[in-house]
Coordinates of C-alpha atoms and ligand atoms in Angstrom, one line a residue:
M1 CA -33.1 21.0 -38.3
F2 CA -29.9 23.0 -38.1
R3 CA -30.7 25.9 -36.0
T4 CA -28.8 29.1 -35.8
R5 CA -30.0 32.5 -34.5
L6 CA -29.2 34.3 -37.4
K7 CA -31.1 37.5 -36.2
A8 CA -29.4 38.6 -33.3
V9 CA -25.5 37.4 -33.9
A10 CA -22.9 39.7 -35.6
V11 CA -19.8 39.2 -37.4
A12 CA -17.5 40.2 -34.6
A13 CA -14.6 38.7 -35.8
C14 CA -12.2 39.2 -33.0
L15 CA -8.8 39.9 -34.2
S16 CA -6.1 37.2 -32.4
A17 CA -4.8 40.3 -31.4
C18 CA -7.6 41.6 -29.7
A19 CA -7.7 39.4 -26.7
T20 CA -3.9 39.7 -26.2
S21 CA -3.0 43.5 -27.0
A22 CA -2.3 45.9 -24.3
A23 CA -5.2 47.3 -23.0
E24 CA -5.6 50.7 -23.8
T25 CA -5.2 51.8 -20.5
R26 CA -2.1 53.2 -19.1
S27 CA -0.9 54.9 -15.7
A28 CA -1.3 58.6 -15.2
P29 CA 1.5 60.1 -12.7
D30 CA -1.4 60.2 -9.9
G31 CA -1.8 56.3 -10.9
Q32 CA -5.2 56.2 -12.1
A33 CA -5.7 54.6 -15.6
V34 CA -6.0 56.3 -18.7
I35 CA -8.6 55.1 -20.7
T36 CA -9.0 55.3 -24.4
A37 CA -12.0 54.5 -26.4
P38 CA -11.2 52.1 -28.6
K39 CA -11.3 52.9 -32.8
N40 CA -14.6 53.6 -34.1
K41 CA -15.9 54.1 -37.7
Y42 CA -19.5 54.8 -36.8
D43 CA -20.8 58.1 -35.8
P44 CA -22.2 58.4 -32.5
K45 CA -25.8 59.1 -33.9
D46 CA -25.5 55.5 -35.7
D47 CA -24.9 54.1 -31.8
V48 CA -28.3 56.2 -31.1
K49 CA -30.3 54.7 -33.8
L50 CA -29.1 51.3 -33.3
G51 CA -29.8 51.4 -29.7
R52 CA -33.3 52.6 -30.2
E53 CA -34.0 49.7 -32.8
A54 CA -32.7 47.3 -30.6
A55 CA -34.4 48.7 -27.5
Q56 CA -37.9 48.2 -29.3
E57 CA -37.0 44.7 -29.7
V58 CA -35.9 44.5 -26.3
E59 CA -39.5 45.8 -25.5
K60 CA -41.5 43.7 -27.2
E61 CA -38.9 40.5 -25.8
L62 CA -38.6 41.3 -22.4
P63 CA -41.0 41.8 -19.2
V64 CA -39.8 45.6 -18.7
M65 CA -41.2 46.8 -15.3
R66 CA -43.7 49.6 -15.3
D67 CA -43.4 50.1 -11.6
E68 CA -42.9 54.0 -11.1
Q69 CA -40.9 53.6 -8.1
V70 CA -38.8 51.2 -9.0
N71 CA -37.6 53.0 -12.3
A72 CA -37.8 56.1 -10.5
Y73 CA -35.2 54.9 -8.4
L74 CA -33.0 53.2 -11.1
N75 CA -33.3 56.4 -12.7
S76 CA -31.9 58.5 -9.9
I77 CA -28.9 56.5 -9.5
G78 CA -28.3 56.3 -13.3
R79 CA -28.6 60.0 -13.6
R80 CA -25.8 60.8 -10.9
L81 CA -23.5 58.1 -12.7
A82 CA -24.3 59.6 -16.0
N83 CA -23.4 63.2 -14.6
Q84 CA -20.1 61.9 -13.8
I85 CA -19.2 60.4 -17.4
P86 CA -15.6 62.4 -18.3
S87 CA -16.2 65.0 -20.8
E88 CA -14.0 63.2 -23.2
F89 CA -16.8 60.2 -23.4
R90 CA -19.8 62.7 -23.5
H91 CA -21.9 62.5 -26.5
P92 CA -24.6 65.0 -26.6
E93 CA -26.9 62.9 -28.7
F94 CA -27.1 59.9 -26.3
Q95 CA -29.9 59.6 -24.0
Y96 CA -29.0 57.3 -20.8
T97 CA -32.6 55.5 -19.8
F98 CA -32.8 53.2 -17.3
T99 CA -35.7 50.6 -16.9
A100 CA -36.2 47.9 -14.7
V101 CA -36.8 44.4 -16.2
N102 CA -39.2 41.5 -14.4
L103 CA -36.4 38.5 -14.6
R104 CA -35.1 36.6 -11.6
E105 CA -31.2 36.5 -12.9
I106 CA -28.2 38.8 -11.7
N107 CA -27.9 40.6 -14.9
A108 CA -28.2 44.1 -16.4
F109 CA -27.3 45.4 -20.0
A110 CA -27.0 48.3 -21.8
L111 CA -27.5 49.4 -25.6
P112 CA -25.6 51.8 -27.6
G113 CA -26.6 55.4 -27.2
G114 CA -28.2 54.8 -23.9
P115 CA -30.9 52.7 -22.9
M116 CA -30.1 50.4 -20.0
Y117 CA -32.2 47.4 -18.7
V118 CA -31.4 46.4 -15.1
N119 CA -33.1 43.1 -14.0
R120 CA -35.1 42.9 -11.1
G121 CA -32.9 40.0 -9.9
M122 CA -30.0 42.4 -9.8
I123 CA -31.7 45.0 -7.3
E124 CA -33.2 42.0 -5.3
K125 CA -29.5 40.2 -4.8
A126 CA -27.5 43.3 -4.5
R127 CA -26.3 44.0 -0.5
N128 CA -26.6 47.9 -0.8
E129 CA -26.8 51.2 -3.4
G130 CA -23.2 51.1 -4.4
E131 CA -23.4 47.5 -5.6
V132 CA -26.4 48.1 -7.9
A133 CA -24.4 51.4 -9.0
G134 CA -21.2 49.5 -9.7
V135 CA -23.1 47.2 -11.8
M136 CA -24.9 50.5 -13.6
A137 CA -21.6 52.3 -13.9
H138 CA -19.8 49.2 -15.8
E139 CA -22.8 49.4 -18.1
L140 CA -22.5 52.8 -18.6
S141 CA -19.2 53.1 -19.4
H142 CA -19.8 50.3 -22.3
V143 CA -22.2 52.8 -23.7
A144 CA -19.7 55.8 -22.9
L145 CA -16.8 53.7 -24.5
R146 CA -19.0 52.7 -27.7
H147 CA -18.1 49.2 -27.4
G148 CA -21.1 48.3 -29.2
T149 CA -19.6 49.8 -32.7
A150 CA -16.1 49.7 -31.8
Q151 CA -16.8 45.9 -31.9
A152 CA -18.6 46.0 -35.1
T153 CA -15.9 48.1 -36.5
K154 CA -13.2 45.4 -35.7
A155 CA -16.0 42.8 -37.3
T156 CA -14.8 41.5 -40.8
P157 CA -17.5 42.1 -43.0
Y158 CA -18.2 39.5 -45.9
A159 CA -21.4 38.4 -46.1
V160 CA -24.6 40.5 -47.3
G161 CA -25.7 41.6 -44.1
Q162 CA -26.8 44.7 -43.6
V163 CA -24.4 46.7 -41.5
A164 CA -27.1 47.5 -39.2
G165 CA -28.1 44.0 -38.6
Q166 CA -24.3 43.5 -37.6
I167 CA -24.0 46.3 -35.5
L168 CA -27.3 45.4 -33.7
G169 CA -25.8 41.7 -33.4
A170 CA -22.7 43.2 -32.0
I171 CA -24.5 45.0 -29.6
V172 CA -27.1 42.8 -28.5
G173 CA -24.1 40.7 -27.6
G174 CA -24.1 43.0 -25.0
G175 CA -26.6 41.0 -22.9
W176 CA -30.0 40.8 -24.4
G177 CA -29.1 38.0 -26.9
Q178 CA -28.1 36.2 -24.0
V179 CA -31.2 37.2 -22.1
I180 CA -33.7 35.9 -24.8
S181 CA -31.6 33.1 -25.9
Q182 CA -31.8 31.1 -22.9
G183 CA -35.1 29.3 -24.2
S184 CA -32.7 27.3 -26.6
Q185 CA -33.3 29.1 -30.0
F186 CA -29.8 30.2 -29.9
G187 CA -27.3 28.9 -31.9
L188 CA -23.9 30.6 -33.2
G189 CA -24.4 33.4 -30.8
A190 CA -22.2 32.4 -27.6
A191 CA -19.3 33.0 -29.7
F192 CA -20.1 36.3 -30.6
L193 CA -22.5 37.8 -27.5
R194 CA -19.9 39.1 -25.6
Y195 CA -17.4 41.8 -25.2
S196 CA -13.9 41.3 -25.6
R197 CA -11.9 41.1 -21.9
E198 CA -10.2 44.3 -23.1
Y199 CA -13.6 46.2 -23.2
E200 CA -14.5 44.6 -20.0
K201 CA -11.5 46.0 -18.1
Q202 CA -11.9 49.5 -19.9
A203 CA -15.7 49.4 -18.9
D204 CA -14.3 48.2 -14.7
L205 CA -12.0 51.0 -14.8
L206 CA -14.2 54.0 -16.2
G207 CA -17.0 52.6 -14.1
T208 CA -14.6 52.8 -10.8
H209 CA -14.0 56.8 -12.1
I210 CA -17.4 57.5 -12.7
M211 CA -18.4 55.9 -9.3
A212 CA -15.8 57.6 -7.3
N213 CA -16.7 60.8 -8.9
A214 CA -20.6 60.4 -8.2
G215 CA -20.1 59.5 -4.6
Y216 CA -20.0 56.2 -4.5
D217 CA -17.2 53.3 -3.3
P218 CA -16.0 51.5 -6.5
R219 CA -15.0 48.7 -4.2
D220 CA -18.9 47.8 -4.1
M221 CA -18.3 47.2 -8.1
A222 CA -15.8 44.7 -7.4
N223 CA -18.1 43.1 -4.5
V224 CA -21.2 42.7 -6.8
F225 CA -18.7 41.4 -9.4
R226 CA -17.1 38.7 -7.0
T227 CA -20.9 37.5 -5.8
I228 CA -22.0 37.1 -9.2
Q229 CA -18.6 34.9 -9.8
Q230 CA -19.2 32.9 -6.3
E231 CA -23.2 32.8 -7.3
G232 CA -22.5 30.4 -9.9
G233 CA -25.9 29.4 -11.1
S234 CA -29.4 31.3 -11.3
G235 CA -28.7 33.7 -13.9
A236 CA -25.0 34.7 -13.3
P237 CA -23.7 32.8 -16.3
Q238 CA -25.5 35.3 -18.4
W239 CA -23.7 37.9 -17.2
L240 CA -20.4 36.7 -17.2
S241 CA -20.7 35.2 -20.5
S242 CA -21.7 38.7 -22.5
H243 CA -18.9 40.5 -19.7
P244 CA -16.1 38.2 -19.7
D245 CA -13.5 38.1 -16.2
P246 CA -10.6 39.6 -17.8
G247 CA -9.0 37.9 -15.0
N248 CA -7.8 39.5 -11.7
R249 CA -11.0 41.6 -11.6
Y250 CA -11.6 41.9 -8.0
N251 CA -7.9 43.0 -7.2
Y252 CA -7.5 45.5 -10.4
I253 CA -10.9 47.3 -9.2
N254 CA -10.0 47.2 -5.8
Q255 CA -6.5 48.7 -6.7
E256 CA -7.8 51.5 -9.0
A257 CA -10.1 52.5 -6.1
A258 CA -7.3 52.9 -3.7
N259 CA -5.9 55.6 -6.3
L260 CA -9.6 57.3 -6.2
R261 CA -10.6 59.4 -3.4
V262 CA -14.1 59.0 -2.3
A263 CA -15.0 60.9 0.9
Q264 CA -18.5 59.6 2.4
A265 CA -19.2 57.0 0.0
T266 CA -22.9 56.1 -0.7
R267 CA -23.4 52.5 0.3
D268 CA -26.8 51.6 1.8
T269 CA -29.6 54.2 1.4
R270 CA -33.5 54.1 2.8
E271 CA -34.3 54.3 -0.6
F272 CA -32.6 51.1 -1.7
Q273 CA -34.0 49.4 1.1
N274 CA -37.7 50.4 0.5
V275 CA -37.3 49.5 -3.4
Q276 CA -35.6 46.1 -2.4
G277 CA -38.4 45.6 0.0
R278 CA -40.9 46.5 -2.6
L279 CA -39.4 44.0 -5.0
R280 CA -39.2 41.4 -2.8
S281 CA -42.7 41.2 -1.9
M282 CA -43.8 40.8 -5.1
S283 CA -44.5 37.4 -6.5
P284 CA -40.9 36.3 -7.5
A285 CA -39.7 37.5 -10.8
P286 CA -39.7 34.7 -13.7
S287 CA -36.6 33.1 -15.0
A288 CA -35.4 34.6 -18.4
E289 CA -36.0 30.5 -19.4
D290 CA -39.7 31.0 -18.7
V291 CA -40.3 34.1 -20.6
A292 CA -38.5 32.7 -23.3
R293 CA -40.6 29.5 -23.4
N294 CA -43.9 31.4 -23.0
S295 CA -43.5 33.7 -25.5
K296 CA -42.3 30.2 -28.4
A297 CA -45.3 28.9 -27.1
G298 CA -47.5 31.9 -27.7
R299 CA -46.1 33.1 -31.0
T300 CA -46.9 31.6 -34.2
T301 CA -44.2 31.4 -36.7
G302 CA -43.5 34.6 -39.3
G303 CA -45.0 34.1 -42.3
D304 CA -42.5 36.4 -44.2
N305 CA -40.2 33.3 -44.6
R306 CA -41.1 30.1 -46.4
P307 CA -41.6 27.6 -44.1
V308 CA -39.3 23.9 -44.2
T309 CA -41.7 22.1 -46.2
G310 CA -39.4 18.9 -46.2
N311 CA -39.9 18.9 -50.2
V312 CA -36.5 19.5 -51.2
P313 CA -35.5 19.0 -54.7
R314 CA -32.3 17.3 -55.6
P315 CA -28.8 19.3 -55.7
D316 CA -28.6 20.5 -59.4
S317 CA -25.7 19.4 -61.0
R318 CA -25.0 22.9 -62.7
Y319 CA -23.1 25.2 -60.1
Q320 CA -23.1 28.7 -59.7
T321 CA -20.5 30.9 -58.1
Y322 CA -21.0 33.4 -55.6
N323 CA -18.6 36.0 -54.4
E324 CA -19.2 36.9 -50.6
G325 CA -17.8 40.4 -49.9
D326 CA -14.2 40.7 -50.5
V327 CA -13.6 37.7 -48.3
F328 CA -14.2 34.2 -50.5
R329 CA -15.8 32.8 -53.4
I330 CA -18.0 29.9 -53.5
S331 CA -19.7 27.7 -55.9
V332 CA -23.0 25.6 -54.9
P333 CA -25.8 23.7 -57.0
A334 CA -27.4 26.3 -59.0
N335 CA -31.2 25.4 -57.3
W336 CA -29.7 26.3 -54.0
R337 CA -30.7 29.9 -52.7
E338 CA -28.0 32.5 -51.1
L339 CA -29.6 33.6 -47.8
G340 CA -27.3 36.2 -46.2
S341 CA -27.3 37.4 -42.8
A342 CA -25.2 39.4 -40.4
N343 CA -22.6 36.4 -39.4
S344 CA -22.7 34.0 -42.0
V345 CA -24.3 33.2 -45.8
T346 CA -26.3 29.5 -46.1
F347 CA -26.9 27.9 -49.4
A348 CA -30.1 25.6 -49.5
P349 CA -32.7 24.4 -51.9
D350 CA -36.2 25.5 -51.4
G351 CA -38.2 23.9 -49.1
A352 CA -35.4 23.6 -46.7
Y353 CA -35.1 26.6 -45.1
G354 CA -37.4 28.5 -43.1
T355 CA -37.7 30.3 -39.6
V356 CA -39.0 28.5 -36.6
D357 CA -39.6 30.6 -33.3
G358 CA -37.5 33.3 -34.7
S359 CA -34.5 31.2 -35.3
S360 CA -33.2 30.2 -38.9
V361 CA -33.1 26.7 -39.9
F362 CA -32.3 24.7 -42.7
T363 CA -31.8 21.1 -43.3
H364 CA -30.3 20.8 -46.0
G365 CA -27.1 22.9 -47.5
V366 CA -24.1 24.3 -46.8
Q367 CA -23.4 27.2 -44.3
V368 CA -20.4 29.3 -44.0
G369 CA -19.3 31.7 -41.7
M370 CA -17.0 33.4 -39.1
A371 CA -16.7 33.1 -35.6
R372 CA -15.2 34.9 -33.2
H373 CA -13.3 32.8 -30.4
E374 CA -10.7 33.3 -27.8
S375 CA -8.7 30.6 -28.3
H376 CA -5.3 30.5 -30.0
D377 CA -5.1 27.6 -31.7
L378 CA -7.4 26.2 -34.4
N379 CA -8.1 23.1 -32.4
S380 CA -9.7 24.9 -29.4
A381 CA -11.0 27.7 -31.3
T382 CA -13.1 24.6 -33.1
D383 CA -14.0 23.5 -30.0
E384 CA -15.5 26.5 -29.2
L385 CA -17.6 26.8 -32.1
I386 CA -18.9 23.5 -31.5
Q387 CA -19.7 24.4 -27.9
S388 CA -21.8 27.4 -29.2
L389 CA -23.7 25.2 -31.5
Q390 CA -24.5 23.0 -29.2
Q391 CA -26.5 25.6 -27.2
G392 CA -28.8 25.9 -30.3
N393 CA -28.7 22.0 -30.9
P394 CA -28.6 20.3 -27.6
Q395 CA -28.6 16.8 -29.5
L396 CA -25.6 17.9 -31.4
R397 CA -22.6 15.2 -31.1
R398 CA -19.1 15.4 -32.7
Q399 CA -18.7 11.7 -34.0
S400 CA -15.3 11.8 -34.9
N401 CA -11.9 13.3 -34.0
Y402 CA -10.4 16.1 -36.1
D403 CA -8.9 15.3 -39.4
R404 CA -6.8 17.6 -41.2
G405 CA -8.3 18.9 -43.9
T406 CA -8.1 22.0 -46.2
I407 CA -10.4 25.0 -47.0
G408 CA -9.6 27.2 -49.9
G409 CA -6.0 26.2 -49.9
R410 CA -5.4 26.7 -45.9
Q411 CA -5.0 24.1 -43.5
G412 CA -7.6 23.2 -41.6
L413 CA -10.0 20.4 -39.5
R414 CA -12.9 18.3 -40.6
T415 CA -15.1 16.7 -38.5
T416 CA -18.4 14.7 -38.6
L417 CA -21.3 15.7 -36.2
T418 CA -24.7 14.3 -35.9
N419 CA -27.4 16.1 -34.4
V420 CA -31.4 15.2 -33.7
S421 CA -34.0 17.9 -35.6
E422 CA -36.0 19.4 -32.9
A423 CA -38.8 19.6 -35.4
T424 CA -38.7 16.2 -37.0
R425 CA -37.3 14.3 -34.6
G426 CA -34.6 12.8 -37.3
Q427 CA -31.2 12.4 -37.3
E428 CA -29.2 14.9 -39.6
V429 CA -25.4 14.6 -40.2
I430 CA -23.1 17.8 -40.4
E431 CA -19.9 18.1 -42.0
L432 CA -17.8 20.7 -40.5
Y433 CA -15.0 22.3 -41.6
T434 CA -12.8 25.2 -40.0
T435 CA -9.7 27.3 -40.6
L436 CA -8.1 30.1 -39.1
L437 CA -7.8 33.3 -41.3
S438 CA -5.0 35.8 -41.4
D439 CA -6.4 37.9 -38.9
G440 CA -7.3 35.1 -36.1
A441 CA -11.2 34.8 -36.8
L442 CA -12.2 31.3 -37.4
F443 CA -14.0 30.5 -40.6
Y444 CA -16.3 27.5 -40.9
A445 CA -18.3 25.6 -43.6
A446 CA -20.7 22.9 -42.4
G447 CA -22.7 20.8 -45.1
V448 CA -26.0 19.4 -43.4
A449 CA -28.2 16.9 -44.7
P450 CA -30.6 14.4 -42.8
R451 CA -29.0 11.0 -42.0
D452 CA -31.2 9.0 -45.0
E453 CA -29.8 11.2 -47.7
Y454 CA -26.3 12.2 -46.2
S455 CA -24.7 9.5 -48.8
G456 CA -26.3 11.9 -51.4
Y457 CA -25.0 14.9 -50.2
R458 CA -21.8 13.9 -49.5
D459 CA -19.8 14.6 -52.7
V460 CA -22.2 17.8 -53.0
F461 CA -20.3 18.7 -49.8
S462 CA -16.8 18.2 -50.9
R463 CA -17.4 19.8 -54.2
V464 CA -18.9 22.9 -52.7
I465 CA -16.2 23.3 -49.7
G466 CA -13.8 22.7 -52.6
S467 CA -14.6 25.4 -54.6
I468 CA -14.1 27.8 -51.6
R469 CA -11.2 30.0 -52.3
F470 CA -10.3 33.2 -50.1
T471 CA -9.9 36.3 -52.1
R472 CA -8.1 38.7 -49.6
Ligands
ZN1 ZN1 -19.0 44.4 -19.5

């Protein structure tokens, strides 16, 4: 059962230029970085709406804390920072809210339009209030610069997925997807669920300005990021995977801090000591994995999707052609259905697909999609895709080297993978084809069949994948 977490993933096809293009920051004469918000085709009202929808999901999935003292404390820091957002990045419709989450990992994330969530582990591990403010200023900057919807603006829409789903996915990449996916219900996600390094640097730099204006020392931001980096275990990877280090982070934050004047910066406060003491005296916060596991155990499979019945009709010998957005055309057996999502489209027969624990799964069929990556060549982009697939499919193994192949007339790679279905314990075979599109996005097609039926599907896969034509 090939698992892809369709719900929380977006087509955030990172143009190959986006990782390397000059950061949208220049130095003003006073040495301070000049920050320009990235291009965004959405209205700020969209940010608010999407953030609100995502917040509802978050509050269903995550153990938010109702502790008044803790939330009031986060609010006081948050307001102080939000009041210093430079006027050009203020959006009157945004509403900044700050909520503690009862999770152990050092993590925080913010949704478009303003809702921010800070893990208890973050507050417990911080050395002082300045460090908490540093993480919050960084998250606040992603919101003010509208990075979630900017990411969706860059995305290459091609599937039938709704725009909202795409944006939500891209944003949820800011952290929530990571948090709830720890339990393994997580497929393609890792490739999408993160801001680009360019956005990271912007959020760092704007964050230092906001901190300084609010009377915090931006060097505390550099310090807390260094702690997260060095921490390695216990949740730090979550934060780092959604907020990748643009390189030299500690140094450039400190350099920027040197250009900013902060008299009498707030570092340690009695309120911080009180709140931290209060949290540390509570029974330890659960890990995200514990929470995901428990919510999985307590949840019944959603009834709105057809179950995987295992009763799968043979592929029809007649084929039907689908046009996917303005990106490609594909022909599949006429008895396969088209299952669109924001980041991919899956063609599968009845009985071969469904939802398990909130993840979309299929046992027979072909999935075609695009993945964002940070690689410069097809081989390593394909490696990256396989690694992210392995997060949702821990038993996924590559069985062959990459062969040269073609897909839609483009040079590509082909490889065979095997996987063990978590549900049936059965072996399955996955034929994976990849190519880089002209905008740098990784395009993939994966044929999936149970091992003992694979010989009957091999020709179907070649025919389906051979039918792909790019249309732009
Ligand atoms: Zn970030």
